PDB file of C-alpha atoms in Angstrom:
ATOM      1  CA  UNK A   1      52.061  15.714  -6.615  1.00 46.00           C
ATOM      2  CA  UNK A   2      54.052  18.811  -7.677  1.00 49.00           C
ATOM      3  CA  UNK A   3      51.820  19.992 -10.521  1.00 50.00           C
ATOM      4  CA  UNK A   4      48.736  19.658  -8.499  1.00 59.00           C
ATOM      5  CA  UNK A   5      49.964  21.791  -5.513  1.00 77.00           C
ATOM      6  CA  UNK A   6      49.668  25.280  -7.331  1.00 72.00           C
ATOM      7  CA  UNK A   7      45.959  24.702  -8.206  1.00 64.00           C
ATOM      8  CA  UNK A   8      45.230  23.525  -4.758  1.00 70.00           C
ATOM      9  CA  UNK A   9      47.024  26.431  -3.226  1.00 67.00           C
ATOM     10  CA  UNK A  10      44.968  28.696  -5.720  1.00 67.00           C
ATOM     11  CA  UNK A  11      41.606  26.926  -4.903  1.00 63.00           C
ATOM     12  CA  UNK A  12      42.335  27.549  -1.033  1.00 65.00           C
ATOM     13  CA  UNK A  13      43.050  31.322  -2.080  1.00 67.00           C
ATOM     14  CA  UNK A  14      39.791  31.519  -3.897  1.00 61.00           C
ATOM     15  CA  UNK A  15      37.994  30.487  -0.967  1.00 59.00           C
ATOM     16  CA  UNK A  16      39.328  32.492   1.580  1.00 65.00           C
ATOM     17  CA  UNK A  17      39.075  35.325  -0.612  1.00 62.00           C
ATOM     18  CA  UNK A  18      35.436  34.818  -0.891  1.00 59.00           C
ATOM     19  CA  UNK A  19      34.738  33.224   1.997  1.00 58.00           C
ATOM     20  CA  UNK A  20      32.019  36.055   2.864  1.00 57.00           C
ATOM     21  CA  UNK A  21      29.943  35.631  -0.436  1.00 49.00           C
ATOM     22  CA  UNK A  22      30.097  31.807   0.003  1.00 43.00           C
ATOM     23  CA  UNK A  23      28.747  31.907   3.692  1.00 53.00           C
ATOM     24  CA  UNK A  24      26.020  34.385   2.122  1.00 42.00           C
ATOM     25  CA  UNK A  25      25.290  32.218  -0.731  1.00 41.00           C
ATOM     26  CA  UNK A  26      24.723  28.859   1.506  1.00 48.00           C
ATOM     27  CA  UNK A  27      22.407  31.374   3.743  1.00 45.00           C
ATOM     28  CA  UNK A  28      20.527  32.463   0.852  1.00 41.00           C
ATOM     29  CA  UNK A  29      20.254  28.485  -0.333  1.00 48.00           C
ATOM     30  CA  UNK A  30      19.149  27.602   3.312  1.00 46.00           C
ATOM     31  CA  UNK A  31      16.614  30.110   3.580  1.00 44.00           C
ATOM     32  CA  UNK A  32      15.282  29.432   0.055  1.00 49.00           C
ATOM     33  CA  UNK A  33      15.126  25.849   0.599  1.00 48.00           C
ATOM     34  CA  UNK A  34      14.200  25.595   4.435  1.00 45.00           C
ATOM     35  CA  UNK A  35      12.479  28.891   5.432  1.00 48.00           C
ATOM     36  CA  UNK A  36      10.365  30.864   2.424  1.00 47.00           C
ATOM     37  CA  UNK A  37      10.550  30.639  -1.198  1.00 64.00           C
ATOM     38  CA  UNK A  38       9.264  32.658  -3.917  1.00 57.00           C
ATOM     39  CA  UNK A  39       7.685  31.057  -7.066  1.00 69.00           C
ATOM     40  CA  UNK A  40       6.695  32.528 -10.632  1.00 74.00           C
ATOM     41  CA  UNK A  41       3.199  31.132 -11.871  1.00 75.00           C
ATOM     42  CA  UNK A  42       3.244  30.199 -15.442  1.00 78.00           C
ATOM     43  CA  UNK A  43      -0.330  28.973 -15.728  1.00 82.00           C
ATOM     44  CA  UNK A  44      -4.035  30.335 -15.209  1.00 86.00           C
ATOM     45  CA  UNK A  45      -5.325  27.201 -13.144  1.00 91.00           C
ATOM     46  CA  UNK A  46      -5.836  29.538 -10.101  1.00 93.00           C
ATOM     47  CA  UNK A  47      -7.462  32.564 -11.951  1.00 92.00           C
ATOM     48  CA  UNK A  48      -8.712  34.922 -10.699  1.00 93.00           C
ATOM     49  CA  UNK A  49      -6.671  34.803  -7.327  1.00 93.00           C
ATOM     50  CA  UNK A  50      -3.610  33.996  -9.111  1.00 91.00           C
ATOM     51  CA  UNK A  51      -2.365  35.171 -12.580  1.00 90.00           C
ATOM     52  CA  UNK A  52       0.089  34.205 -15.084  1.00 87.00           C
ATOM     53  CA  UNK A  53       3.028  36.273 -14.234  1.00 85.00           C
ATOM     54  CA  UNK A  54       2.629  36.482 -10.736  1.00 89.00           C
ATOM     55  CA  UNK A  55       5.355  35.455  -8.359  1.00 89.00           C
ATOM     56  CA  UNK A  56       4.208  34.268  -4.898  1.00 89.00           C
ATOM     57  CA  UNK A  57       5.513  34.310  -1.253  1.00 88.00           C
ATOM     58  CA  UNK A  58       5.726  30.917   0.165  1.00 89.00           C
ATOM     59  CA  UNK A  59       6.010  30.033   3.799  1.00 88.00           C
ATOM     60  CA  UNK A  60       7.881  26.808   3.900  1.00 85.00           C
ATOM     61  CA  UNK A  61       7.879  26.650   7.428  1.00 85.00           C
ATOM     62  CA  UNK A  62       3.838  26.861   7.818  1.00 85.00           C
ATOM     63  CA  UNK A  63       3.345  23.080   8.218  1.00 93.00           C
ATOM     64  CA  UNK A  64       6.855  21.747   8.884  1.00 88.00           C
ATOM     65  CA  UNK A  65      10.284  21.881   9.523  1.00 83.00           C
ATOM     66  CA  UNK A  66      12.014  19.906   6.721  1.00 79.00           C
ATOM     67  CA  UNK A  67      15.691  19.173   6.305  1.00 76.00           C
ATOM     68  CA  UNK A  68      16.749  21.606   3.234  1.00 72.00           C
ATOM     69  CA  UNK A  69      16.302  19.760  -0.518  1.00 68.00           C
ATOM     70  CA  UNK A  70      14.112  16.963   0.987  1.00 70.00           C
ATOM     71  CA  UNK A  71      10.576  16.105   1.915  1.00 74.00           C
ATOM     72  CA  UNK A  72      11.710  14.855   5.397  1.00 77.00           C
ATOM     73  CA  UNK A  73       9.708  16.480   8.138  1.00 77.00           C
ATOM     74  CA  UNK A  74      11.713  16.859  11.406  1.00 79.00           C
ATOM     75  CA  UNK A  75       8.772  18.955  13.408  1.00 84.00           C
ATOM     76  CA  UNK A  76       5.497  19.474  12.664  1.00 89.00           C
ATOM     77  CA  UNK A  77       4.358  23.049  13.143  1.00 87.00           C
ATOM     78  CA  UNK A  78       0.711  23.372  11.449  1.00 90.00           C
ATOM     79  CA  UNK A  79      -1.667  21.745   9.615  1.00 95.00           C
ATOM     80  CA  UNK A  80      -3.008  22.561   6.178  1.00 96.00           C
ATOM     81  CA  UNK A  81      -6.539  23.968   6.526  1.00 95.00           C
ATOM     82  CA  UNK A  82      -9.525  24.252   4.033  1.00 95.00           C
ATOM     83  CA  UNK A  83      -9.000  27.580   1.952  1.00 93.00           C
ATOM     84  CA  UNK A  84      -5.197  27.584   2.214  1.00 95.00           C
ATOM     85  CA  UNK A  85      -3.343  27.647  -0.998  1.00 95.00           C
ATOM     86  CA  UNK A  86      -0.313  25.817  -1.251  1.00 95.00           C
ATOM     87  CA  UNK A  87       2.541  24.689  -3.165  1.00 93.00           C
ATOM     88  CA  UNK A  88       3.531  20.934  -3.767  1.00 94.00           C
ATOM     89  CA  UNK A  89       5.074  18.295  -5.772  1.00 92.00           C
ATOM     90  CA  UNK A  90       2.338  16.580  -7.755  1.00 93.00           C
ATOM     91  CA  UNK A  91       1.794  12.845  -6.973  1.00 94.00           C
ATOM     92  CA  UNK A  92       1.902  12.072 -10.386  1.00 91.00           C
ATOM     93  CA  UNK A  93       5.064  13.351 -11.675  1.00 90.00           C
ATOM     94  CA  UNK A  94       6.803  15.615  -9.267  1.00 87.00           C
ATOM     95  CA  UNK A  95       5.830  18.932 -11.107  1.00 91.00           C
ATOM     96  CA  UNK A  96       5.557  21.784  -8.615  1.00 90.00           C
ATOM     97  CA  UNK A  97       2.064  22.914  -8.608  1.00 93.00           C
ATOM     98  CA  UNK A  98       0.011  25.941  -6.678  1.00 93.00           C
ATOM     99  CA  UNK A  99      -3.521  24.998  -5.810  1.00 95.00           C
ATOM    100  CA  UNK A 100      -5.771  25.350  -2.832  1.00 96.00           C
ATOM    101  CA  UNK A 101      -6.705  22.976  -0.198  1.00 97.00           C
ATOM    102  CA  UNK A 102     -10.407  22.162  -0.831  1.00 97.00           C
ATOM    103  CA  UNK A 103     -10.746  19.149   1.664  1.00 97.00           C
ATOM    104  CA  UNK A 104      -8.586  17.712   4.557  1.00 97.00           C
ATOM    105  CA  UNK A 105      -8.458  14.203   6.126  1.00 98.00           C
ATOM    106  CA  UNK A 106     -11.969  12.889   7.249  1.00 97.00           C
ATOM    107  CA  UNK A 107     -13.816  14.954   4.811  1.00 97.00           C
ATOM    108  CA  UNK A 108     -16.165  13.415   2.179  1.00 98.00           C
ATOM    109  CA  UNK A 109     -15.905  15.452  -1.061  1.00 97.00           C
ATOM    110  CA  UNK A 110     -17.601  15.541  -4.371  1.00 97.00           C
ATOM    111  CA  UNK A 111     -18.463  17.614  -7.056  1.00 96.00           C
ATOM    112  CA  UNK A 112     -21.580  17.580  -9.227  1.00 96.00           C
ATOM    113  CA  UNK A 113     -22.152  20.184 -11.814  1.00 93.00           C
ATOM    114  CA  UNK A 114     -18.939  21.963 -10.769  1.00 94.00           C
ATOM    115  CA  UNK A 115     -20.818  22.541  -7.443  1.00 96.00           C
ATOM    116  CA  UNK A 116     -18.829  21.701  -4.737  1.00 96.00           C
ATOM    117  CA  UNK A 117     -19.959  19.381  -1.768  1.00 97.00           C
ATOM    118  CA  UNK A 118     -18.312  18.824   1.469  1.00 96.00           C
ATOM    119  CA  UNK A 119     -19.456  16.284   4.162  1.00 96.00           C
ATOM    120  CA  UNK A 120     -23.062  16.214   2.229  1.00 94.00           C
ATOM    121  CA  UNK A 121     -23.066  20.202   2.220  1.00 95.00           C
ATOM    122  CA  UNK A 122     -23.416  21.830  -0.797  1.00 96.00           C
ATOM    123  CA  UNK A 123     -21.694  25.143  -1.393  1.00 96.00           C
ATOM    124  CA  UNK A 124     -23.298  28.326  -2.459  1.00 96.00           C
ATOM    125  CA  UNK A 125     -22.503  30.490  -5.540  1.00 96.00           C
ATOM    126  CA  UNK A 126     -23.295  34.330  -5.859  1.00 96.00           C
ATOM    127  CA  UNK A 127     -22.409  35.403  -9.048  1.00 93.00           C
ATOM    128  CA  UNK A 128     -20.077  38.073  -9.617  1.00 92.00           C
ATOM    129  CA  UNK A 129     -19.259  38.847 -13.505  1.00 93.00           C
ATOM    130  CA  UNK A 130     -18.478  37.172 -16.791  1.00 92.00           C
ATOM    131  CA  UNK A 131     -14.878  37.641 -18.481  1.00 92.00           C
ATOM    132  CA  UNK A 132     -13.397  36.740 -21.626  1.00 88.00           C
ATOM    133  CA  UNK A 133     -10.971  34.004 -20.593  1.00 88.00           C
ATOM    134  CA  UNK A 134      -7.809  33.684 -23.074  1.00 82.00           C
ATOM    135  CA  UNK A 135      -7.317  29.784 -23.431  1.00 78.00           C
ATOM    136  CA  UNK A 136      -4.496  30.441 -25.805  1.00 73.00           C
ATOM    137  CA  UNK A 137      -3.057  33.169 -27.891  1.00 73.00           C
ATOM    138  CA  UNK A 138      -6.201  34.712 -30.112  1.00 76.00           C
ATOM    139  CA  UNK A 139      -8.620  32.008 -28.449  1.00 81.00           C
ATOM    140  CA  UNK A 140     -10.860  33.360 -25.746  1.00 86.00           C
ATOM    141  CA  UNK A 141     -14.087  31.898 -23.994  1.00 90.00           C
ATOM    142  CA  UNK A 142     -16.694  33.011 -21.966  1.00 92.00           C
ATOM    143  CA  UNK A 143     -15.685  33.023 -18.184  1.00 92.00           C
ATOM    144  CA  UNK A 144     -18.231  32.911 -15.330  1.00 94.00           C
ATOM    145  CA  UNK A 145     -16.726  34.203 -11.926  1.00 96.00           C
ATOM    146  CA  UNK A 146     -18.742  33.618  -8.438  1.00 96.00           C
ATOM    147  CA  UNK A 147     -17.961  33.912  -4.797  1.00 96.00           C
ATOM    148  CA  UNK A 148     -18.065  30.125  -3.561  1.00 96.00           C
ATOM    149  CA  UNK A 149     -19.103  30.145   0.029  1.00 94.00           C
ATOM    150  CA  UNK A 150     -18.947  26.681   2.463  1.00 92.00           C
ATOM    151  CA  UNK A 151     -19.367  27.559   6.116  1.00 87.00           C
ATOM    152  CA  UNK A 152     -17.248  30.143   6.979  1.00 86.00           C
ATOM    153  CA  UNK A 153     -14.833  30.134   3.706  1.00 88.00           C
ATOM    154  CA  UNK A 154     -15.520  32.488   0.721  1.00 91.00           C
ATOM    155  CA  UNK A 155     -13.500  32.816  -2.349  1.00 93.00           C
ATOM    156  CA  UNK A 156     -13.915  33.608  -6.094  1.00 95.00           C
ATOM    157  CA  UNK A 157     -13.938  31.048  -8.273  1.00 96.00           C
ATOM    158  CA  UNK A 158     -14.230  30.870 -12.020  1.00 96.00           C
ATOM    159  CA  UNK A 159     -16.015  28.571 -14.649  1.00 96.00           C
ATOM    160  CA  UNK A 160     -15.851  28.091 -18.282  1.00 95.00           C
ATOM    161  CA  UNK A 161     -19.194  26.718 -19.166  1.00 93.00           C
ATOM    162  CA  UNK A 162     -18.430  26.355 -22.910  1.00 91.00           C
ATOM    163  CA  UNK A 163     -15.122  23.975 -22.641  1.00 91.00           C
ATOM    164  CA  UNK A 164     -15.175  20.384 -21.688  1.00 90.00           C
ATOM    165  CA  UNK A 165     -14.272  19.817 -18.267  1.00 91.00           C
ATOM    166  CA  UNK A 166     -14.664  17.399 -15.361  1.00 93.00           C
ATOM    167  CA  UNK A 167     -17.476  18.613 -13.466  1.00 94.00           C
ATOM    168  CA  UNK A 168     -18.879  15.566 -11.741  1.00 96.00           C
ATOM    169  CA  UNK A 169     -16.225  13.880  -9.233  1.00 95.00           C
ATOM    170  CA  UNK A 170     -16.634  11.382  -6.341  1.00 90.00           C
ATOM    171  CA  UNK A 171     -17.683  11.586  -3.500  1.00 96.00           C
ATOM    172  CA  UNK A 172     -14.470  10.264  -1.997  1.00 97.00           C
ATOM    173  CA  UNK A 173     -13.284  10.024   1.679  1.00 98.00           C
ATOM    174  CA  UNK A 174     -10.150  11.782   2.166  1.00 98.00           C
ATOM    175  CA  UNK A 175      -7.614   9.665   4.339  1.00 98.00           C
ATOM    176  CA  UNK A 176      -5.447  10.678   6.682  1.00 97.00           C
ATOM    177  CA  UNK A 177      -2.190  12.719   5.723  1.00 95.00           C
ATOM    178  CA  UNK A 178      -3.661  13.535   2.518  1.00 97.00           C
ATOM    179  CA  UNK A 179      -5.556  16.260   0.928  1.00 98.00           C
ATOM    180  CA  UNK A 180      -7.797  17.225  -2.122  1.00 98.00           C
ATOM    181  CA  UNK A 181      -6.480  20.215  -4.070  1.00 97.00           C
ATOM    182  CA  UNK A 182      -8.696  22.087  -6.873  1.00 96.00           C
ATOM    183  CA  UNK A 183      -7.603  25.365  -8.692  1.00 95.00           C
ATOM    184  CA  UNK A 184      -9.563  28.289  -8.118  1.00 96.00           C
ATOM    185  CA  UNK A 185     -10.050  28.029 -12.161  1.00 95.00           C
ATOM    186  CA  UNK A 186     -12.242  24.946 -11.825  1.00 95.00           C
ATOM    187  CA  UNK A 187     -12.417  23.985 -15.661  1.00 94.00           C
ATOM    188  CA  UNK A 188      -9.122  24.667 -16.409  1.00 92.00           C
ATOM    189  CA  UNK A 189      -6.938  23.102 -13.559  1.00 93.00           C
ATOM    190  CA  UNK A 190      -4.730  19.752 -13.513  1.00 93.00           C
ATOM    191  CA  UNK A 191      -5.612  18.944  -9.812  1.00 95.00           C
ATOM    192  CA  UNK A 192      -6.654  16.393  -7.490  1.00 96.00           C
ATOM    193  CA  UNK A 193      -9.632  15.192  -9.935  1.00 96.00           C
ATOM    194  CA  UNK A 194      -6.896  14.170 -12.358  1.00 95.00           C
ATOM    195  CA  UNK A 195      -3.567  13.631 -10.091  1.00 96.00           C
ATOM    196  CA  UNK A 196      -5.010  12.183  -7.207  1.00 95.00           C
ATOM    197  CA  UNK A 197      -4.886  13.167  -3.630  1.00 97.00           C
ATOM    198  CA  UNK A 198      -1.739  14.989  -2.480  1.00 97.00           C
ATOM    199  CA  UNK A 199      -0.099  13.319   0.568  1.00 96.00           C
ATOM    200  CA  UNK A 200       1.384  15.622   3.329  1.00 95.00           C
ATOM    201  CA  UNK A 201       4.969  15.228   2.695  1.00 93.00           C
ATOM    202  CA  UNK A 202       4.665  16.520  -0.711  1.00 94.00           C
ATOM    203  CA  UNK A 203       3.160  19.979   0.649  1.00 94.00           C
ATOM    204  CA  UNK A 204       5.951  22.623   0.414  1.00 91.00           C
ATOM    205  CA  UNK A 205       4.324  25.381   2.022  1.00 91.00           C
ATOM    206  CA  UNK A 206       1.807  28.171   2.205  1.00 92.00           C
ATOM    207  CA  UNK A 207       1.599  30.832  -0.506  1.00 92.00           C
ATOM    208  CA  UNK A 208       0.406  34.118   1.376  1.00 87.00           C
ATOM    209  CA  UNK A 209       0.883  36.935  -1.199  1.00 87.00           C
ATOM    210  CA  UNK A 210       1.956  37.959  -4.604  1.00 89.00           C
ATOM    211  CA  UNK A 211       5.143  39.689  -4.355  1.00 86.00           C
ATOM    212  CA  UNK A 212       5.587  41.343  -7.890  1.00 84.00           C
ATOM    213  CA  UNK A 213       3.570  40.744 -10.779  1.00 88.00           C
ATOM    214  CA  UNK A 214       4.081  41.198 -14.724  1.00 85.00           C
ATOM    215  CA  UNK A 215       1.470  40.899 -17.603  1.00 84.00           C
ATOM    216  CA  UNK A 216       3.280  38.188 -19.920  1.00 75.00           C
ATOM    217  CA  UNK A 217       0.652  39.213 -22.650  1.00 71.00           C
ATOM    218  CA  UNK A 218       1.760  42.663 -22.728  1.00 72.00           C
ATOM    219  CA  UNK A 219       5.394  42.727 -22.863  1.00 75.00           C
ATOM    220  CA  UNK A 220       6.042  41.707 -19.080  1.00 77.00           C
ATOM    221  CA  UNK A 221       4.101  45.431 -18.119  1.00 87.00           C
ATOM    222  CA  UNK A 222       4.399  45.271 -14.445  1.00 88.00           C
ATOM    223  CA  UNK A 223       0.706  45.063 -12.557  1.00 89.00           C
ATOM    224  CA  UNK A 224       1.643  47.578 -10.013  1.00 90.00           C
ATOM    225  CA  UNK A 225      -1.883  47.073  -8.324  1.00 90.00           C
ATOM    226  CA  UNK A 226      -1.079  43.264  -7.627  1.00 91.00           C
ATOM    227  CA  UNK A 227       2.405  44.047  -5.685  1.00 89.00           C
ATOM    228  CA  UNK A 228       2.339  42.620  -2.546  1.00 85.00           C
ATOM    229  CA  UNK A 229      -1.486  41.651  -2.740  1.00 89.00           C
ATOM    230  CA  UNK A 230      -2.475  39.211  -0.047  1.00 89.00           C
ATOM    231  CA  UNK A 231      -4.124  35.646  -1.517  1.00 87.00           C
ATOM    232  CA  UNK A 232      -7.630  35.116  -0.164  1.00 84.00           C
TER     233      UNK A 232
END
């Protein structure tokens, strides 16, 4: 007992001396796990909306108030909508992903030749530009960007005509409390075509804008034009 008393006293002293910092740290962790977060993006599955090296701001309370560090919702405050960019845990292995909500509960979704069809209505595509899309260091393919429009929603998506991809899918009806997700880089995205529908409880939050960005292919040079850029 006497040998451990000095250690216990020392620990108590450290806690007293650093109480302010510990309170700040606890508040910071609560903020990141329950209210808002920021996520670095390592892949190009959301090009051109999100680039590798972007750090995006995620509102964790956009749809639910959850217990910190859990998927347990204590109150629903909103519903994911078509077109929302969201982060979620993959239903396959739990990996954190960022994709766009393409279809919501009750929707019938299918792809035919890379064309999105929702509830029997095909999306329209207005050609925008062609780019060289890097798949690996020294390996680039042709990328075709277009404005996809369905209903009142518009977004820029990208196709890679010269690579093998899953361009046909469905139709399937999205059941209650599940969502169909896709990357804007349609031919280079592991999304609901491969990992399945995403249960609502696995959705972490809504991504609103890029906080900061750096070009990972150019020695992490800042992309100043992307700082604080909204996601559309």
